[in-house]
Short mmCIF file of C-alpha atoms in Angstrom, two decimals:
data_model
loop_
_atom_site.label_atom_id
_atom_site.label_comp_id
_atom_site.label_asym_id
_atom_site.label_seq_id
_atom_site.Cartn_x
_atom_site.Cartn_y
_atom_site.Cartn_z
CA UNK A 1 14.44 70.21 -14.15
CA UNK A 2 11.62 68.74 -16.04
CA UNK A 3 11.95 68.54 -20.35
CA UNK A 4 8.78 66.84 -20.70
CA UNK A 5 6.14 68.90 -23.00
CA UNK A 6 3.17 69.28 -21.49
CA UNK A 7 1.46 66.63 -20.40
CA UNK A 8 -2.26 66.08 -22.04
CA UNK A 9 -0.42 66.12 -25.23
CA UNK A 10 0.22 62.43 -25.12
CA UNK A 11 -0.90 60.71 -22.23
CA UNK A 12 0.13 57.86 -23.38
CA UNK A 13 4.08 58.76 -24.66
CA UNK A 14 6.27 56.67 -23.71
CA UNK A 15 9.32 58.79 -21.64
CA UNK A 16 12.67 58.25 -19.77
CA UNK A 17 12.32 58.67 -16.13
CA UNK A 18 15.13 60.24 -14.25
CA UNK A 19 15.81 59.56 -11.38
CA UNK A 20 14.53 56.03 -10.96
CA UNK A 21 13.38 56.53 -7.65
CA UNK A 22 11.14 59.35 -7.86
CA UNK A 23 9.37 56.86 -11.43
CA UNK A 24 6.79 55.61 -9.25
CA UNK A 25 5.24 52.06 -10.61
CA UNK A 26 3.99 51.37 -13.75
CA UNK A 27 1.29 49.23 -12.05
CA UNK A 28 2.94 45.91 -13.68
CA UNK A 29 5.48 43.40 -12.02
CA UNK A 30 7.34 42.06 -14.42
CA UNK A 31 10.21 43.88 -14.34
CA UNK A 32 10.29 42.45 -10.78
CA UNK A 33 9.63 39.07 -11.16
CA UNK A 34 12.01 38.91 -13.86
CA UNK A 35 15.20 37.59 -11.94
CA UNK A 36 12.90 34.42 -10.70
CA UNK A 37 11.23 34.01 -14.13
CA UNK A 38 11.71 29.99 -13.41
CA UNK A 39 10.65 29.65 -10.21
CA UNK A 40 6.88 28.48 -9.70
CA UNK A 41 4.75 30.63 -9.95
CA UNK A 42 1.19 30.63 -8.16
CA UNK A 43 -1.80 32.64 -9.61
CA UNK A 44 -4.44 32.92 -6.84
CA UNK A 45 -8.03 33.63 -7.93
CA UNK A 46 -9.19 35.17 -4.84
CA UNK A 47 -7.77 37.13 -1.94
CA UNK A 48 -5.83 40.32 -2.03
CA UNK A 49 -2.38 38.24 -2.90
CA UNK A 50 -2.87 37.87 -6.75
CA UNK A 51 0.46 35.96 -7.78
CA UNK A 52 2.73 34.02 -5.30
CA UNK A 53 5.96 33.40 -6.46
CA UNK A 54 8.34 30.75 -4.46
CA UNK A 55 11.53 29.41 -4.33
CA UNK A 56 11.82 25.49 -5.64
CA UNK A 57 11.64 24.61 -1.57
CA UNK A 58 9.27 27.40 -0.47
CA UNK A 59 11.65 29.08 1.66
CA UNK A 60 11.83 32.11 -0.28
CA UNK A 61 8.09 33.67 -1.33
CA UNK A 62 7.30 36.85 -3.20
CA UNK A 63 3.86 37.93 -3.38
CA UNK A 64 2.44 40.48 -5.65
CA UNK A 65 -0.54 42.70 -4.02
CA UNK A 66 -2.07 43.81 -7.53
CA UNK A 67 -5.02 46.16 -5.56
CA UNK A 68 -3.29 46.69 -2.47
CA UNK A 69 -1.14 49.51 -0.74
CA UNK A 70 1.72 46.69 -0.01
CA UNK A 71 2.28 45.73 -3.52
CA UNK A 72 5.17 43.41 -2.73
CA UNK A 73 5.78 41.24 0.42
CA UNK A 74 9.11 39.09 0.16
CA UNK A 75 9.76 36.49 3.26
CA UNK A 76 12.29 33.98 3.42
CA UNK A 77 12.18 31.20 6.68
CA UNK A 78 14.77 28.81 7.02
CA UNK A 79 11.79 25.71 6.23
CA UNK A 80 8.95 25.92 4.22
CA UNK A 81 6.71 25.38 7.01
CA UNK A 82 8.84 27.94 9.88
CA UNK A 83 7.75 31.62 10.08
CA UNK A 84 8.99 34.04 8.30
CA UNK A 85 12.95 34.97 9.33
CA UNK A 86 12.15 38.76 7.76
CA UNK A 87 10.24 40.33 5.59
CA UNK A 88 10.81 43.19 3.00
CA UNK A 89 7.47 45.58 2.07
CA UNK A 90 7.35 47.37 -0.94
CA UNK A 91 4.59 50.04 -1.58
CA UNK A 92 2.41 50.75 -4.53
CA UNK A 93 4.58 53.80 -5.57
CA UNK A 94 8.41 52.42 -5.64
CA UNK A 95 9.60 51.15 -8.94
CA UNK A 96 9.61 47.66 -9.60
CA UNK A 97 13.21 48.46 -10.96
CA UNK A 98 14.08 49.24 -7.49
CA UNK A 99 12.31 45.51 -6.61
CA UNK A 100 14.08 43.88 -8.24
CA UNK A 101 17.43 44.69 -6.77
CA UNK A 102 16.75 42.80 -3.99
CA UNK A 103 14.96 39.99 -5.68
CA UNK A 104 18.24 39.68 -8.11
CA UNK A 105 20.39 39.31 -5.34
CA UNK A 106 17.66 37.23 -3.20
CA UNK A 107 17.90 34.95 -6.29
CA UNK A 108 21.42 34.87 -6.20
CA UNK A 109 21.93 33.94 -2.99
CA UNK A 110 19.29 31.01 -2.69
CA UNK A 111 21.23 29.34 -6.22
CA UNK A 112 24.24 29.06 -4.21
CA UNK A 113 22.87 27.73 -1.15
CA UNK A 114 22.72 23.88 0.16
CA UNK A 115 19.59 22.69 -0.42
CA UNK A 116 19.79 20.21 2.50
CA UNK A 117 21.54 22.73 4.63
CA UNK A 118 18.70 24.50 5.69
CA UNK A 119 20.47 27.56 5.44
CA UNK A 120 21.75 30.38 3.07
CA UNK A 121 23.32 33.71 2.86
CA UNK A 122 19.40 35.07 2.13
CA UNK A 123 19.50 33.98 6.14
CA UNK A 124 21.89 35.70 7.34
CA UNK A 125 22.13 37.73 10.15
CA UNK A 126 22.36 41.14 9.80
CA UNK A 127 25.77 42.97 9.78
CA UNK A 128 26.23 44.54 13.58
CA UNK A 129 26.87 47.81 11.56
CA UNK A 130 24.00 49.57 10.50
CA UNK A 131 26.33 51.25 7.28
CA UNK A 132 26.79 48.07 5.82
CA UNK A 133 23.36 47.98 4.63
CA UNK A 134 23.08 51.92 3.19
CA UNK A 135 26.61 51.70 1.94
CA UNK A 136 25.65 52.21 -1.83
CA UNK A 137 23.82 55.42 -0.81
CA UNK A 138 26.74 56.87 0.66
CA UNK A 139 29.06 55.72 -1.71
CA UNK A 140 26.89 57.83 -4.15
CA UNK A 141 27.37 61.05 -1.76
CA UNK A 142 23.56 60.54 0.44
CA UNK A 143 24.99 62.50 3.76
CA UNK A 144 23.67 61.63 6.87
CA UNK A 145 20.99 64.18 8.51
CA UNK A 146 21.81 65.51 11.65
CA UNK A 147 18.39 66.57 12.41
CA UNK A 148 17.40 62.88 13.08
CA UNK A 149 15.87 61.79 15.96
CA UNK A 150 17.27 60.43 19.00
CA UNK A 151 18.30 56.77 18.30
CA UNK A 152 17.58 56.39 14.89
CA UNK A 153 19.80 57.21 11.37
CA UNK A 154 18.57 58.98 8.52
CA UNK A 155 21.03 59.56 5.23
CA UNK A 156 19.34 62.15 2.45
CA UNK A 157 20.13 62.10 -1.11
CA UNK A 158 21.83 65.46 -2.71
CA UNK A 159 18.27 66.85 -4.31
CA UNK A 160 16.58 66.03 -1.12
CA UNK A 161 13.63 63.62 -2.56
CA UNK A 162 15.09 60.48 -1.05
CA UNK A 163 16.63 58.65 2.08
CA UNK A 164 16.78 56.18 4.30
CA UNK A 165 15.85 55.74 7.96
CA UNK A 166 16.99 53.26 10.08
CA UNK A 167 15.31 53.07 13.90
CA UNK A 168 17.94 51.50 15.92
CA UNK A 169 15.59 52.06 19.10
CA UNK A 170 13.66 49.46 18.43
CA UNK A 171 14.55 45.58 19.33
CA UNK A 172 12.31 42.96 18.31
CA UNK A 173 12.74 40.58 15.54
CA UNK A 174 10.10 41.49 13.63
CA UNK A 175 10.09 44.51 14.54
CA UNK A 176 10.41 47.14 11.14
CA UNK A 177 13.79 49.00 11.19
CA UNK A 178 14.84 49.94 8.02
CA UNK A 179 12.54 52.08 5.81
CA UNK A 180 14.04 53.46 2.11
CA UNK A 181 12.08 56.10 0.73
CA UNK A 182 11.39 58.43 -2.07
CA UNK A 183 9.12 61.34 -3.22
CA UNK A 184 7.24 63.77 -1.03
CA UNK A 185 4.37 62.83 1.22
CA UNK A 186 1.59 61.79 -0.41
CA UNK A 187 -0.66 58.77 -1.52
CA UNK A 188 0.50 59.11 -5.38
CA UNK A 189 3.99 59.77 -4.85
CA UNK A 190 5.76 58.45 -1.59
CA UNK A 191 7.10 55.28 -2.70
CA UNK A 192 8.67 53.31 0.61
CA UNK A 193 10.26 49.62 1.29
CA UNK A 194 10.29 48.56 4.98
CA UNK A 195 12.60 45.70 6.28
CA UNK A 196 12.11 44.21 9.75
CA UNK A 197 15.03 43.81 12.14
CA UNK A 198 16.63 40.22 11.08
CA UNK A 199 16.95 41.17 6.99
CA UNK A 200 20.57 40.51 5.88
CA UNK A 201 22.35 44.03 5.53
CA UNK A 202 23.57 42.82 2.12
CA UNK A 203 20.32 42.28 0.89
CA UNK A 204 19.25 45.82 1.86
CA UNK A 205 22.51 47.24 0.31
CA UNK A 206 21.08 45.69 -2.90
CA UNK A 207 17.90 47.40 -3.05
CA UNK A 208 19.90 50.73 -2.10
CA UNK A 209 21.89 50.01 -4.72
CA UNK A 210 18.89 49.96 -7.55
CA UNK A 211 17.94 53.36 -6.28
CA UNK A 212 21.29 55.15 -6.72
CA UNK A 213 20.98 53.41 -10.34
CA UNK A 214 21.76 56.36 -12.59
CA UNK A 215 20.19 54.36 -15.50
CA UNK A 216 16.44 56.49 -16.26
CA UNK A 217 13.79 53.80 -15.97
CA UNK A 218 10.90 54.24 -19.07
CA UNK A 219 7.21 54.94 -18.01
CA UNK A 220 4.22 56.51 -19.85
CA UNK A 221 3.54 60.00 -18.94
CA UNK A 222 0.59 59.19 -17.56
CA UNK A 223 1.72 56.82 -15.09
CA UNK A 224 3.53 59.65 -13.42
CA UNK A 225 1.74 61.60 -10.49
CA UNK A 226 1.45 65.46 -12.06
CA UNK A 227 3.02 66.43 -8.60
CA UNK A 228 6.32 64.61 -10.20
CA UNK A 229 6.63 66.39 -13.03
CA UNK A 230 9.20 69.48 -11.47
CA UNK A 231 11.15 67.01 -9.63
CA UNK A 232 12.25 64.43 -12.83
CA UNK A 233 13.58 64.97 -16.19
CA UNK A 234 11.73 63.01 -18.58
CA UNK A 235 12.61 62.38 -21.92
CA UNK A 236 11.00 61.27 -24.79
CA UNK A 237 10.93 57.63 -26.74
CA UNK A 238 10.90 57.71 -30.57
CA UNK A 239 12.36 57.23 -33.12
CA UNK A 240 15.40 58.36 -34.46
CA UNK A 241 14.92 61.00 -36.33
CA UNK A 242 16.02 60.88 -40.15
CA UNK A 243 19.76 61.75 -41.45
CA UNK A 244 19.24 64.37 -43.85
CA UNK A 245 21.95 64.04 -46.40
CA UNK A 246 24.62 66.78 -46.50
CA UNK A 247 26.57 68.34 -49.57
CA UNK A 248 29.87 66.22 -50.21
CA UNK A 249 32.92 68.54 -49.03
CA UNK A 250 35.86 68.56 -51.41
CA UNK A 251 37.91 66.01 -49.07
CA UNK A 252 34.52 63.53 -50.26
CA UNK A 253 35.50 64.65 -53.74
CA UNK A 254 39.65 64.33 -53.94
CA UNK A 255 38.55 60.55 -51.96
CA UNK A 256 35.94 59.87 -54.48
CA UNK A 257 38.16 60.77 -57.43
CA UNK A 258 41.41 58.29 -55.89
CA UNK A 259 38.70 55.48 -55.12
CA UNK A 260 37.66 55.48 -58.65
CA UNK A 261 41.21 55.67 -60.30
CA UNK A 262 42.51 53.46 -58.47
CA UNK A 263 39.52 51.15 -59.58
CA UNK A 264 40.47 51.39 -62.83
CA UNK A 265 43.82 50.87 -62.41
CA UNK A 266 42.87 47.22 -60.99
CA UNK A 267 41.19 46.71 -64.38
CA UNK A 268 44.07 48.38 -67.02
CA UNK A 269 47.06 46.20 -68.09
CA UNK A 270 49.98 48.59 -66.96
CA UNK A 271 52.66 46.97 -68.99
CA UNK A 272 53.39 45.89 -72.66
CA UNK A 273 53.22 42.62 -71.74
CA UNK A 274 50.40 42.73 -70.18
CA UNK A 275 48.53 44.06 -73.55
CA UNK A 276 50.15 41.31 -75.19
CA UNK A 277 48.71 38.50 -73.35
CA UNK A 278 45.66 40.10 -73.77
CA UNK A 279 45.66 39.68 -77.32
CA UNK A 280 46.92 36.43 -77.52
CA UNK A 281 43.59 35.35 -75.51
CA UNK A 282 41.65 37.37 -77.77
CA UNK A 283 42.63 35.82 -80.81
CA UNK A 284 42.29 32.62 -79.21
CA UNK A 285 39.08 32.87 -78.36
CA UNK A 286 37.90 34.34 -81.76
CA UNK A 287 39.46 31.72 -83.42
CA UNK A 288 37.78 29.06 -81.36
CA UNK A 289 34.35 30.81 -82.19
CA UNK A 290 34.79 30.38 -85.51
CA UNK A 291 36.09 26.55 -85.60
CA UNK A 292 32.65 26.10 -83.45
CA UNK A 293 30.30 28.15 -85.69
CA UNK A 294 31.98 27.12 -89.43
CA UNK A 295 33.58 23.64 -89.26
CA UNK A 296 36.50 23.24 -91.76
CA UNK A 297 35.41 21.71 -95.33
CA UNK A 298 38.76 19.69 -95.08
CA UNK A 299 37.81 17.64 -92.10
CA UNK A 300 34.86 16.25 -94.34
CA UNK A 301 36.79 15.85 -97.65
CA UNK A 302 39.61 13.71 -96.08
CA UNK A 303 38.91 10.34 -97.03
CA UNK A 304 38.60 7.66 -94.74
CA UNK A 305 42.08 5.93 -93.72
CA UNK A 306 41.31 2.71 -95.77
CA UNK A 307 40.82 4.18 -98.65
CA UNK A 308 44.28 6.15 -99.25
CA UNK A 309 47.21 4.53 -100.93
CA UNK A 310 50.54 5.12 -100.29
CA UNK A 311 53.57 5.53 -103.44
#
């Protein structure tokens, strides 16, 4: 599946990743952050949150865990000062493409809320149908594995490296219920996103919805756990290679040849006429060069008016 060459050829190549979800992180958040680019922003010099990120009112937060398994942690409460309503969990391995799904539509949703309501759609509660929130992964034809345990869902995508599980056995607010997943089991390569119990479905449809993304994400090859490689296609940025010129074909030749009569066509009198107003303005204007270059001697012999008599 893979097209990449091999790999200690240029660590440092820039490739397309495809599919998104199995891309792992490129150790950055940017891509994340992106969709809240003018909200405050809070660097923090010590602890293991690095960069806090917060709604205008502080109900919504997203912190970025630089040096931490839990690289993202995204809360919304209904005040500033309540506890958290849910929580979303990203790991160290999932894409911050995939991120920012949900923070695009998190975004979304707190622009058109009240701000003296104390309330939004990012505070929803969640749909009473558990396939509201993985719609987009069936919709992309994810079935649903019948091997799953007793009281719980789990929906697999067609080449087998992703799903979703959702533990309907469990019944506590804060309780984690709905884990999206990708890539095999493994420290480098398992990239997961928990949400707890109360997380609007629509918000988890919209992270589902980043991973069935068929757009490749771009990553240096080095960024990508070697126990990827077989399971992507990668392909590589540069740039476009040169157009070598061809040989003009004799439809170039007949188009050429009518281009340039008809060319000078535009510039040939085609009538008589035509020829003859052409001359006229020659002669005029060679007879006006002279008059400017060799005045006439009878212009200066003429004498002045008070001088003639008349008969």
């Amino acid at each position: 599946m893979s097209t990449q060459q091999p790999y200690d050829q240029d660590p440092y190549q820039e490739v397309l990743v495809s599919p998104r979800y199995l891309a792992g992180s490129n150790g950055a958040g940017d891509v994340g952050f992106a969709p809240v680019a003018q909200w405050p922003h809070h660097y923090l010099d010590e602890g293991p949150c690095q960069l806090l990120v917060t709604s205008p009112d502080q109900r919504v937060r997203i912190g970025w865990f630089g040096d931490d398994f839990e690289l993202w942690k995204i809360t919304a409460s209904k005040e500033a000062v309540s506890a958290p309503r849910w929580m979303a969990t990203f790991n160290h391995v999932t894409p911050a493409e995939i991120v920012a799904g949900l923070i695009t539509a998190l975004a979304h949703d707190y622009a058109e809320a009240d701000a003296y309501d104390g309330n939004g759609r990012f505070l929803a509660s969640p749909s009473l149908y558990w396939a509201d929130a993985v719609r987009p992964l069936t919709d992309a034809g994810w079935t649903r594995d019948g091997g799953a345990e007793r009281g719980t869902v789990e929906i697999i995508a067609p080449d087998g490296q992703a799903g979703v599980l959702i533990d309907n056995r469990l019944s506590g607010w804060d309780d984690e219920t709905v884990t999206l997943w990708a890539g095999p089991p493994g420290w480098g390569t398992r990239a997961e996103a928990v949400f707890t119990a109360r997380t609007p479905s629509h918000l988890i449809a919209a992270t589902a919805a980043a991973m069935t993304d068929p757009a490749p994400v771009i990553r240096e090859r080095h960024q990508l756990d070697r126990k990827m490689e077989n399971l992507v296609t990668l392909t590589p940025v540069g740039p476009t290679a040169p157009q070598v010129p061809r040989a003009p074909t004799p439809l170039d030749v007949r188009r050429t040849s009518v281009t340039q009569a008809v060319q000078r066509a535009a510039r040939t009198p085609q009538t008589a006429a035509d020829l003859r107003v052409m001359a006229a303005r020659s002669r005029t204007a060679t007879a006006a060069q002279n008059r400017s270059s060799n005045p006439s001697p009878a212009l200066g012999a003429r004498p002045p008016a008070a001088q003639r008599h008349s008969r």
